[in-house]
Short mmCIF file of C-alpha atoms in Angstrom, two decimals:
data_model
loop_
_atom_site.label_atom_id
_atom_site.label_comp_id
_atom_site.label_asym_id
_atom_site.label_seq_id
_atom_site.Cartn_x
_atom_site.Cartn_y
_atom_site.Cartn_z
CA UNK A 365 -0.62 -1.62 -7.07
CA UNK A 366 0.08 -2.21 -10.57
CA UNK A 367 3.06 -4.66 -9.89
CA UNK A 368 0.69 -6.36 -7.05
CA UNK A 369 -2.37 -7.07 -9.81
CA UNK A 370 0.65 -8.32 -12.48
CA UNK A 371 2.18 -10.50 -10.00
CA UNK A 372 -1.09 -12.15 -8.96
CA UNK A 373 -2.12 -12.54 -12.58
CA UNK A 374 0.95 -13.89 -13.65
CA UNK A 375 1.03 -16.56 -10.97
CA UNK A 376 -2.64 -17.08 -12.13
CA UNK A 377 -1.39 -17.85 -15.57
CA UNK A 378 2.09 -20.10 -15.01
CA UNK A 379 -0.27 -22.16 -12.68
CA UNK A 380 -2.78 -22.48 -15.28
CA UNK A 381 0.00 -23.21 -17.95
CA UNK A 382 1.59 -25.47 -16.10
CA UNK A 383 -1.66 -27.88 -15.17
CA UNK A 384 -2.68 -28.12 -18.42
CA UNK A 385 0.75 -27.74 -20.20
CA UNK A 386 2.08 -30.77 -18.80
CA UNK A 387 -0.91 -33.33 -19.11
CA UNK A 388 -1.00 -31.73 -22.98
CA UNK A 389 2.67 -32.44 -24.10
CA UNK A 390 2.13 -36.44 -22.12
CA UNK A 391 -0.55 -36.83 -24.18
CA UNK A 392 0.83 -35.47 -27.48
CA UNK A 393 3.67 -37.81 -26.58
CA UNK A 394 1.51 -41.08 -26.40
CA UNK A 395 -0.76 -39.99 -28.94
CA UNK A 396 2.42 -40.30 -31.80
CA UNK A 397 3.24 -43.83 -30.29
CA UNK A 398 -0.35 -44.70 -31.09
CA UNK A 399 -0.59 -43.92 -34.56
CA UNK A 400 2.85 -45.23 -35.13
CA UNK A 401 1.38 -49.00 -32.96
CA UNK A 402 -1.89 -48.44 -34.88
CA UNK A 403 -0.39 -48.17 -38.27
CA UNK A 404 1.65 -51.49 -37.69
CA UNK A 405 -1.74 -53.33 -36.56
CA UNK A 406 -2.80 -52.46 -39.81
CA UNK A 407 -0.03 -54.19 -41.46
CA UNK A 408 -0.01 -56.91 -39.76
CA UNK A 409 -3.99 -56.91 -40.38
CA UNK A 410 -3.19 -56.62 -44.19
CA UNK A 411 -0.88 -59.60 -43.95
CA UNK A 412 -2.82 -61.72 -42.46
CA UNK A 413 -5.67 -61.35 -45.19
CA UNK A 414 -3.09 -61.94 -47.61
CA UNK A 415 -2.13 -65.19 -45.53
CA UNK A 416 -5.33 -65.96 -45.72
CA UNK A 417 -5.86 -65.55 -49.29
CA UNK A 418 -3.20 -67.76 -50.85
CA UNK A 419 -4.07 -70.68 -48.13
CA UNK A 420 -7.85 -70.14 -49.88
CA UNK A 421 -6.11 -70.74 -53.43
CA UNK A 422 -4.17 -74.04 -51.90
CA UNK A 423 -0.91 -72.36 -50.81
CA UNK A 424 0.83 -74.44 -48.34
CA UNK A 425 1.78 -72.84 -44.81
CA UNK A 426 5.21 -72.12 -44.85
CA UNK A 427 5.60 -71.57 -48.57
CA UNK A 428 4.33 -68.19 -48.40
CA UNK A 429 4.74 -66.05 -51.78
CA UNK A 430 7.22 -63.52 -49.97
CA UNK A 431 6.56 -61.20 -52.87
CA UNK A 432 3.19 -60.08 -52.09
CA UNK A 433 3.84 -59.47 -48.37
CA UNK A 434 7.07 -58.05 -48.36
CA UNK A 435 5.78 -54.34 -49.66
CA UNK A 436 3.30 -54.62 -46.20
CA UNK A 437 6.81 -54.78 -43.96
CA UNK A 438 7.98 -51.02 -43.10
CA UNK A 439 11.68 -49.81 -44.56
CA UNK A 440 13.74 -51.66 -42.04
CA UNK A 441 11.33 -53.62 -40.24
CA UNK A 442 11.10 -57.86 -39.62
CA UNK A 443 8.21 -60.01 -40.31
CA UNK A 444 8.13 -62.80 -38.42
CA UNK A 445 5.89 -65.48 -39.23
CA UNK A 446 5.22 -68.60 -37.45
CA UNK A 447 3.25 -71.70 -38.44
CA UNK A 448 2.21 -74.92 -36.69
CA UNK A 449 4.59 -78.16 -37.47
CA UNK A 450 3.83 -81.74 -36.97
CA UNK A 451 7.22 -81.79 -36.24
CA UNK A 452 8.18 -79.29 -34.64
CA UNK A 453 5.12 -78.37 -33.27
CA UNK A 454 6.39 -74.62 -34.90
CA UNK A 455 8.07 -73.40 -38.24
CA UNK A 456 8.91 -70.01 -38.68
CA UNK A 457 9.92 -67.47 -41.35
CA UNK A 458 11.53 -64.16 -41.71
CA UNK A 459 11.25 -61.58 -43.76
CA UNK A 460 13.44 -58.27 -43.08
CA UNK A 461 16.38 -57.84 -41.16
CA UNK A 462 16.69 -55.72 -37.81
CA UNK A 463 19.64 -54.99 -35.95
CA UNK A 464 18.43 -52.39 -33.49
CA UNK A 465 18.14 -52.79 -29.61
CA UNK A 466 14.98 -52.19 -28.15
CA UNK A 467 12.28 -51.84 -31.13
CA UNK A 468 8.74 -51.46 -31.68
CA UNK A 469 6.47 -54.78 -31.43
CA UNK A 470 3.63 -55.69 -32.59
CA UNK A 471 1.70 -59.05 -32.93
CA UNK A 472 -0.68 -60.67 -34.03
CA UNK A 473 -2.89 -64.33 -33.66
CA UNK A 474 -4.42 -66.10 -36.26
CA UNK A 475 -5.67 -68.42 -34.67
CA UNK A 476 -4.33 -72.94 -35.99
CA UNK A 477 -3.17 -70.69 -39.90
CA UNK A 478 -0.26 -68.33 -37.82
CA UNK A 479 1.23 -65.76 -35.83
CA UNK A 480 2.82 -62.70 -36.69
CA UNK A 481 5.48 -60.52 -35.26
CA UNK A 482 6.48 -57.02 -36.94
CA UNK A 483 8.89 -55.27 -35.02
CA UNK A 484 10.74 -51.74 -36.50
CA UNK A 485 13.09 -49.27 -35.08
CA UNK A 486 11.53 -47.07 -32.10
CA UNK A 487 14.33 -44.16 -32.90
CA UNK A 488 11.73 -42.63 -35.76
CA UNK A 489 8.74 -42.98 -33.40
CA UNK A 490 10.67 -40.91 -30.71
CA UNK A 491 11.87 -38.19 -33.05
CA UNK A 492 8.52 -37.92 -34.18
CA UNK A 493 7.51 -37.82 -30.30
CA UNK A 494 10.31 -35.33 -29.97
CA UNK A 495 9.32 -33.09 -32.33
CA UNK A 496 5.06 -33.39 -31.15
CA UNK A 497 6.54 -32.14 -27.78
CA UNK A 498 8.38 -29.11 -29.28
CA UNK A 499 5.51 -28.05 -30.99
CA UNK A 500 2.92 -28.93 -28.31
CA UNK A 501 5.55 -26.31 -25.83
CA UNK A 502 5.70 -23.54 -28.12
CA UNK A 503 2.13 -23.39 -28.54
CA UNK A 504 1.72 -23.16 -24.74
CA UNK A 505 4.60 -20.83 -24.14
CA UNK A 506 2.81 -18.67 -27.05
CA UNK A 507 0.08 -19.19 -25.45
CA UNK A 508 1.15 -18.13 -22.16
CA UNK A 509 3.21 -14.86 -23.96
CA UNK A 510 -0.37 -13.61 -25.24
CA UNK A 511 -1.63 -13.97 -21.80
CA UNK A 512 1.67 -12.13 -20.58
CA UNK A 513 0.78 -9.19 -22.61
CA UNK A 514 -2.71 -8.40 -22.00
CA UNK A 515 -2.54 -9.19 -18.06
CA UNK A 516 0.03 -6.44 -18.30
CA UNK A 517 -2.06 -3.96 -20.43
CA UNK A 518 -5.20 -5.30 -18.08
CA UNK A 519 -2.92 -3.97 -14.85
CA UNK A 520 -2.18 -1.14 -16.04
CA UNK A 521 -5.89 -0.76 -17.21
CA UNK A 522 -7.06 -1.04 -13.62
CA UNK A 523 -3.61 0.06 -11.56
CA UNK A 524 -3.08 3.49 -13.50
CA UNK A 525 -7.27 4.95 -12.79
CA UNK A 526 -6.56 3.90 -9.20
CA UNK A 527 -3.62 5.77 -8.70
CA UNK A 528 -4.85 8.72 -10.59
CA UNK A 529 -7.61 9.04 -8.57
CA UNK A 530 -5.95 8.16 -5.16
CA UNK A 531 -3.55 11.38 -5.94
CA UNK A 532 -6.93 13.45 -6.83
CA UNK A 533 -7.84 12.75 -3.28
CA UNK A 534 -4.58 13.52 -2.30
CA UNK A 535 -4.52 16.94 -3.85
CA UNK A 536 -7.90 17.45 -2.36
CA UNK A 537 -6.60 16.49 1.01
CA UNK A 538 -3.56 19.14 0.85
CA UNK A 539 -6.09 21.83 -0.49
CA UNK A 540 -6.28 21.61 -4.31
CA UNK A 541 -9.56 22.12 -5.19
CA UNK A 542 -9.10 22.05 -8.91
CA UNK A 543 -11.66 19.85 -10.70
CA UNK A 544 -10.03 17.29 -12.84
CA UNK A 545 -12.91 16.43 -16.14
CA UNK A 546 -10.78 13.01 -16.79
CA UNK A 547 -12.64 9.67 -16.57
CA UNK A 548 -11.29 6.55 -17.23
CA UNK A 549 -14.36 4.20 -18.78
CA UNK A 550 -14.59 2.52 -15.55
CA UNK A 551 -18.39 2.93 -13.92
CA UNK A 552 -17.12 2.48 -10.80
CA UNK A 553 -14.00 4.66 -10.66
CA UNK A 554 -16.06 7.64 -13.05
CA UNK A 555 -18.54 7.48 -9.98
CA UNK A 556 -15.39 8.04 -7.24
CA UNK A 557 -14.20 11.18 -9.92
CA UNK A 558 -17.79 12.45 -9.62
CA UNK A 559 -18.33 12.33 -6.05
CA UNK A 560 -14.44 13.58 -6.05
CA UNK A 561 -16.22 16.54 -8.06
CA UNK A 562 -19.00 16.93 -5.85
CA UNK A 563 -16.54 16.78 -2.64
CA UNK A 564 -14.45 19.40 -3.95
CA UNK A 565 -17.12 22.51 -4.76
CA UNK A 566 -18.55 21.79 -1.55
CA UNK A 567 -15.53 21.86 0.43
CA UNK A 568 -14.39 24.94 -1.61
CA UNK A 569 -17.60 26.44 -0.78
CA UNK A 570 -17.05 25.77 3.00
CA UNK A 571 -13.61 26.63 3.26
CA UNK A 572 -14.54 30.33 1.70
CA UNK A 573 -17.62 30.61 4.15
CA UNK A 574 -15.50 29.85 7.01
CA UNK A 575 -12.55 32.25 6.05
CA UNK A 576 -15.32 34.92 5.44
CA UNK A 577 -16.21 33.91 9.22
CA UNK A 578 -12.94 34.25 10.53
CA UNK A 579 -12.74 37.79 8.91
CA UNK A 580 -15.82 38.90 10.18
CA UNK A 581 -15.26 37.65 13.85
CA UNK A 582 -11.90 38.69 14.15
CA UNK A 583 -12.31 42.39 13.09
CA UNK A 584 -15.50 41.95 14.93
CA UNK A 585 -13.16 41.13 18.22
CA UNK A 586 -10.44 43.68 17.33
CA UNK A 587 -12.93 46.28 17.48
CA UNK A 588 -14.12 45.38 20.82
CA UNK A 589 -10.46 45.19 22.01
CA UNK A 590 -9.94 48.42 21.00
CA UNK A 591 -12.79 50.17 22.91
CA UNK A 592 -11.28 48.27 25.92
CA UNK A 593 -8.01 49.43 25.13
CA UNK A 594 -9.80 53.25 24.83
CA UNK A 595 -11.27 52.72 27.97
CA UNK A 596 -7.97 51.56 30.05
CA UNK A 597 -6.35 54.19 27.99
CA UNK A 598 -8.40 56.39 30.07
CA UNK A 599 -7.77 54.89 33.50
CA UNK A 600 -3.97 55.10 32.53
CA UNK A 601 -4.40 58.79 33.51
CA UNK A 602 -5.73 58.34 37.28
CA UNK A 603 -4.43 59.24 40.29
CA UNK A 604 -4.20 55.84 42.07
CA UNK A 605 -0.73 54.53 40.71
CA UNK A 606 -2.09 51.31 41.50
CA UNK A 607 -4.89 51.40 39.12
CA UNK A 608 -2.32 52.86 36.69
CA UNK A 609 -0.66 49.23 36.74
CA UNK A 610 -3.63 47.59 36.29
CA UNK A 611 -4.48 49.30 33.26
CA UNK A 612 -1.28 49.13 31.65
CA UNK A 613 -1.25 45.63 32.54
CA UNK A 614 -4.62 45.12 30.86
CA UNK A 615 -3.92 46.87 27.85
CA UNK A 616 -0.55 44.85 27.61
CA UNK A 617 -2.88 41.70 28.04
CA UNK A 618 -5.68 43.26 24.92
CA UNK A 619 -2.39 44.01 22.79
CA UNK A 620 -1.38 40.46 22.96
CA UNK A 621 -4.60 39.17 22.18
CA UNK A 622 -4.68 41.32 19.37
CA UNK A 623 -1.65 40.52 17.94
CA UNK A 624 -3.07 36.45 18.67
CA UNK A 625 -5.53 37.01 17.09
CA UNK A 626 -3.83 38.33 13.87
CA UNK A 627 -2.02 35.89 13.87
CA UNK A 628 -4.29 33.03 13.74
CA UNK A 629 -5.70 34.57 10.93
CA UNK A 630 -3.13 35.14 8.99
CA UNK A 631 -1.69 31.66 10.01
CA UNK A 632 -5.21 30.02 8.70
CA UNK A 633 -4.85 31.30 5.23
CA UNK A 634 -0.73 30.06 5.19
CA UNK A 635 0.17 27.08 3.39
CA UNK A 636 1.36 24.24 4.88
CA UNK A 637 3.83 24.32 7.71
CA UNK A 638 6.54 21.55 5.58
CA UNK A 639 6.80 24.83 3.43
CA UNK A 640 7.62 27.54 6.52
CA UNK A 641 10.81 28.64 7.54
CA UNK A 642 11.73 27.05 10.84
CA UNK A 643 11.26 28.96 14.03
CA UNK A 644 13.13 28.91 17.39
CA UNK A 645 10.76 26.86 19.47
CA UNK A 646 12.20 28.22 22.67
CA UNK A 647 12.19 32.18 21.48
CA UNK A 648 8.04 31.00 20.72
CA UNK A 649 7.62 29.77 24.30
CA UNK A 650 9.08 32.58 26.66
CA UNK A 651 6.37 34.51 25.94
CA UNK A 652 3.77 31.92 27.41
CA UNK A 653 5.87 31.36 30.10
CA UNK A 654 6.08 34.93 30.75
CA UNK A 655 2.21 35.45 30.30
CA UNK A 656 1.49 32.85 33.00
CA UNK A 657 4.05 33.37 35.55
CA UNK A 658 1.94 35.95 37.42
CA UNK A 659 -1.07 33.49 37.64
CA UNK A 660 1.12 30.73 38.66
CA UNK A 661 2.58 32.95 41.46
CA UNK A 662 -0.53 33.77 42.66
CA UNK A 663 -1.31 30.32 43.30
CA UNK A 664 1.54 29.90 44.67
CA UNK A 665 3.00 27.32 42.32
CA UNK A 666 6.38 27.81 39.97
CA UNK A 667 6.27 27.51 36.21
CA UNK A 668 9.32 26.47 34.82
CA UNK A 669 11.25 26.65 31.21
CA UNK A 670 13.84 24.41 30.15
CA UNK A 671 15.53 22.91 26.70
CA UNK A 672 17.49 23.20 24.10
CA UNK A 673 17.63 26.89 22.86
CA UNK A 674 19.07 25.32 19.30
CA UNK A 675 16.22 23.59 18.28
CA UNK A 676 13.69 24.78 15.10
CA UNK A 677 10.55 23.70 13.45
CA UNK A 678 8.77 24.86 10.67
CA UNK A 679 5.86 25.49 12.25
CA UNK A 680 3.37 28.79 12.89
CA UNK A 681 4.27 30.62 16.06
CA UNK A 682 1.15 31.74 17.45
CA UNK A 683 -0.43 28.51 17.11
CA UNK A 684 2.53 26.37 18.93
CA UNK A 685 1.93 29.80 21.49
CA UNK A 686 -1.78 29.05 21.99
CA UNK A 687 -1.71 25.43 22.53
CA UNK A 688 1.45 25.10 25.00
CA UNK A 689 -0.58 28.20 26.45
CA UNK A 690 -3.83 26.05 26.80
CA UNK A 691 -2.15 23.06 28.32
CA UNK A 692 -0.04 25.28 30.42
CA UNK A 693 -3.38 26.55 31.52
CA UNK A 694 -5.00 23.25 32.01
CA UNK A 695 -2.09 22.91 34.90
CA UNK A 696 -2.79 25.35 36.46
CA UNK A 697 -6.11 24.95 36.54
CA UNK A 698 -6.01 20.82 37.05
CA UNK A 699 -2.44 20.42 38.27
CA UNK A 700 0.16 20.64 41.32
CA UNK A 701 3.77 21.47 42.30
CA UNK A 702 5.83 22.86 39.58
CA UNK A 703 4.65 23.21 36.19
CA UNK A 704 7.65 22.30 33.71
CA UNK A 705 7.78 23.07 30.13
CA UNK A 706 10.36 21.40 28.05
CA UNK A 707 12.18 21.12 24.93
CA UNK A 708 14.00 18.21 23.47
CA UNK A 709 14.46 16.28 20.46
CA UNK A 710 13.52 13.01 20.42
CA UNK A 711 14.21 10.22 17.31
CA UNK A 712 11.16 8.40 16.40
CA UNK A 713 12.83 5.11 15.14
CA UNK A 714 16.28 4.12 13.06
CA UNK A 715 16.18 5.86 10.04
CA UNK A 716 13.66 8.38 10.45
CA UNK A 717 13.95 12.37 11.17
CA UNK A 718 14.32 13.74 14.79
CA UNK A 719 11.25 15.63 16.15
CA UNK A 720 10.75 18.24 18.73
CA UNK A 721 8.91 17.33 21.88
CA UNK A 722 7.61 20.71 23.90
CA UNK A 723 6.59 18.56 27.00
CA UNK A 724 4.38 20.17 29.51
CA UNK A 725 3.97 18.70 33.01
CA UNK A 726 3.42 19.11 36.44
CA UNK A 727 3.05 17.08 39.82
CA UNK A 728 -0.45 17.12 40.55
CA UNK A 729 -2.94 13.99 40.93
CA UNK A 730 -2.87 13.68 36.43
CA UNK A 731 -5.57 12.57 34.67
CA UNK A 732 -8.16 9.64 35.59
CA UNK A 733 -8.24 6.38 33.66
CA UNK A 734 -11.81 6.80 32.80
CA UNK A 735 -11.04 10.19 31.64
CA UNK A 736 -8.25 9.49 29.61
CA UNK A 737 -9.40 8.50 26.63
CA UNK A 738 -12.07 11.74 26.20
CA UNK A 739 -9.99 14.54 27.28
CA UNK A 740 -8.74 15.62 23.54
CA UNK A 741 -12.81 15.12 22.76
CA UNK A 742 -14.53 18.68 22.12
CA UNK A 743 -17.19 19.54 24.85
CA UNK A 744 -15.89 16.73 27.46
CA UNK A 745 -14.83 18.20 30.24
CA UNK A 746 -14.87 16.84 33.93
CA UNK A 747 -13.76 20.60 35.56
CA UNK A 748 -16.75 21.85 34.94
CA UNK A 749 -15.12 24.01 31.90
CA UNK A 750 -16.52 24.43 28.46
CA UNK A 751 -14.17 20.95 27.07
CA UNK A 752 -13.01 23.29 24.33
CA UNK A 753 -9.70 24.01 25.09
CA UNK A 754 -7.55 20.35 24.83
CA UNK A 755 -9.49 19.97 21.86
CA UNK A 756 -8.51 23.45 20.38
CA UNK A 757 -4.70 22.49 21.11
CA UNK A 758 -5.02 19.58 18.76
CA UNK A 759 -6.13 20.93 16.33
CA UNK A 760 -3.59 23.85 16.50
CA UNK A 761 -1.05 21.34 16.37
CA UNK A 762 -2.27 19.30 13.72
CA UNK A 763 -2.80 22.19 11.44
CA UNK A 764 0.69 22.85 11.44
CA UNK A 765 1.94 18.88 10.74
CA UNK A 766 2.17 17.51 14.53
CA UNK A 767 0.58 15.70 17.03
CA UNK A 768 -0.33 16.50 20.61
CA UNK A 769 -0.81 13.15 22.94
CA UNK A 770 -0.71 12.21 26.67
CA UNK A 771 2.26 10.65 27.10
CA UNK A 772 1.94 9.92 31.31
CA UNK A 773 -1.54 10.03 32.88
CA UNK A 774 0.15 10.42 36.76
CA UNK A 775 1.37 12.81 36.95
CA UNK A 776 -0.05 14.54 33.84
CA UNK A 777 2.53 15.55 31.07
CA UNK A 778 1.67 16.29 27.54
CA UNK A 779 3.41 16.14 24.72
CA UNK A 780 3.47 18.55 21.48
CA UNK A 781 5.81 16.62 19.00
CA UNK A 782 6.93 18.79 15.68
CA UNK A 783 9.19 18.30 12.75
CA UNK A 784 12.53 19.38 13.50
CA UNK A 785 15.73 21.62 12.02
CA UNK A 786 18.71 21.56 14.29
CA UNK A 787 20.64 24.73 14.49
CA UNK A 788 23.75 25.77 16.39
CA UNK A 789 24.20 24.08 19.56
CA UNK A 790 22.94 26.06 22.18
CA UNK A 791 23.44 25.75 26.42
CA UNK A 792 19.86 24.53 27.66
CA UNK A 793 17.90 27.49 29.05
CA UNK A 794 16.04 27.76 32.63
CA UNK A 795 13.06 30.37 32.94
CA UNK A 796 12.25 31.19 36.42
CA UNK A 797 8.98 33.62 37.18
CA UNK A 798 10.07 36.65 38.82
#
């Protein structure tokens, strides 16, 4: 920003200097050929009152006393005077020599007495231009220094508050919620810094409210889950071997969502993902697939595995879990045909870090064009379902440093894209239910 504000200023000011620099050094440059024409009219207006003067005491023309005029002709200069003949209708008289090409002229009319001529060397009047044009230049390139120098201390004036309080916001948006007592004598930037101020107790305050939530509900729902798990604890020990599976299967079920549950919690008090080891994306997702291979069966449908077992991401594993878990869900509940989960990396554009894609699909009727644009939207829903659970993925993902988007509306396939690590080269992977 800073460079932007100099360079605008700067053209600002050689634009400026240059429309008025010019038109001053023309006119300092006629201005010395004026004084130097003026100052020769007033010879030659000297002269011709001398002229006049010793015709008034009975001088004849052309017997001019040379000795009174010749101190009114400049160092190297010619007088030329001309008076009317009977004759010759014209006799003339010289006083001075010149030898130079191209001089400096000036005459003068006097009417039936004479005319006069004075012409002098132009090569002083130019050095004197010359030197009127050097000075006039420095003064403007001084000038235009000055300016120079306090554009640059007025950027930085303006530039440096902005970007101190741009990375305020910054550390506010990556959860720094420090408050910062520096102000910078600007009304308008001190006002950002105190809203900054105000922003940042109140979003501390939230943030500790809602983790004081999250603790409450979630040993609120582990000790539910555990007098469930009591209770099919206790129909582990009947007869019926088939209600034996069912409970053991149910408490399997309540020990996963326990251990879910942990680790949401403990993954919403992390720091950000960029600073996580990287995980096996592949090792995260057998366990989904292996959760929902029984419902999928059921239905008579076939959910499906496949990628690259070498990829990583630094990323929380129970929150990739849940979300492929919801959209696998949504497929199953929206969907057709097989349901396919993927893994690949993908390159964004030239230059820029590979990603992982977990891709989720399946060959149903997908999504409707009117619906496409809500479905990520909390609370719209067009199943009849609570609209929670596309928006819930989202925001699982994002918390972590990706994106989730709808990359193919028929048939429906999702995409989960994180930041990758590439191990070991791996053979791709297939994971059929059983």
């Amino acid at each position: 920003m800073r460079r932007r504000i100099l360079r605008s200023m700067l053209t600002v000011l050689t634009l400026t200097t240059v429309v008025l620099g010019v038109p001053l050094i023309y006119t300092a440059w006629l201005w010395v050929e004026d004084i130097t024409r003026n100052d020769l009219q007033n010879r030659l207006d000297r002269i011709a009152a001398e002229i006049i003067a010793q015709e008034r005491d009975g001088t004849v023309p052309g017997e001019l006393e040379i000795r009174s005029v010749a101190p009114l002709v400049p160092e190297n200069g010619k007088l030329t005077i001309v008076y009317p003949s009977q004759l010759d209708n014209a006799s003339r008289r010289d006083i001075g020599v010149l030898e130079v090409p191209d001089p400096l002229v000036e005459s003068l009319s006097m009417g039936k007495s004479a005319s006069l001529r004075l012409e002098v060397p132009s090569a002083p009047m130019h050095a004197m231009q010359r030197q009127a044009v050097a000075v006039v230049a420095l003064a403007v390139l001084a000038s235009l220094g000055a300016a120079v120098s306090v554009a640059v201390v007025t950027a930085r004036r303006v530039a440096d508050p902005l970007r101190d309080v741009a990375a305020r916001a910054a550390r506010l948006a990556m959860g720094d919620f420090r408050p910062d007592p520096r102000r910078h004598g600007i009304a308008e930037l001190d006002r950002v810094s105190d809203v900054l101020d105000s922003a940042t107790v109140e979003i501390a305050g939230r943030l500790q409210r809602e983790h004081a939530l999250v603790a409450d509900v979630s040993h609120q729902l582990r000790s539910r889950l555990t007098a469930v798990r009591l209770r099919l604890d206790e129909l582990s020990a009947h007869r019926d071997p088939e209600v034996v599976h069912e409970a053991e299967e149910a408490m399997a079920q309540v020990d996963r969502l326990t251990d879910a549950i942990d680790d949401l919690v403990r993954a919403s008090r992390d720091e950000d993902a960029a600073d996580r080891d990287p995980v096996p994306v592949m090792d995260e997702l057998r366990g989904v697939v292996a959760e929902w291979t029984h419902p999928f069966t059921e239905a008579g449908r076939t959910l499906t595995l496949t990628g690259d077992q070498s990829l990583r991401a630094p990323i929380t594993g129970s929150r990739l879990r849940e979300a492929v878990a919801v959209l696998v869900d949504n497929a199953l509940m929206h969907g057709g045909g097989t349901c396919t989960v993927s893994v690949r990396s993908v390159r964004p554009g030239v230059g820029r870090e590979p990603l992982v894609c977990v891709e989720v699909a399946d060959e149903g009727h997908g999504v409707r064009d009117e619906l496409a644009p809500h479905i990520f939207d909390r609370g719209f829903s067009a199943g009849g379902s609570t609209g929670v659970g596309l928006a819930l993925a989202r925001a699982l993902v994002e918390a972590d440093g990706g994106r989730l988007e709808l990359q193919r509306r028929r048939p429906a396939l999702f995409a989960v894209f994180l930041g990758a690590s590439k191990a070991r080269p791996v053979n791709a992977v297939v994971a059929e239910p059983r």
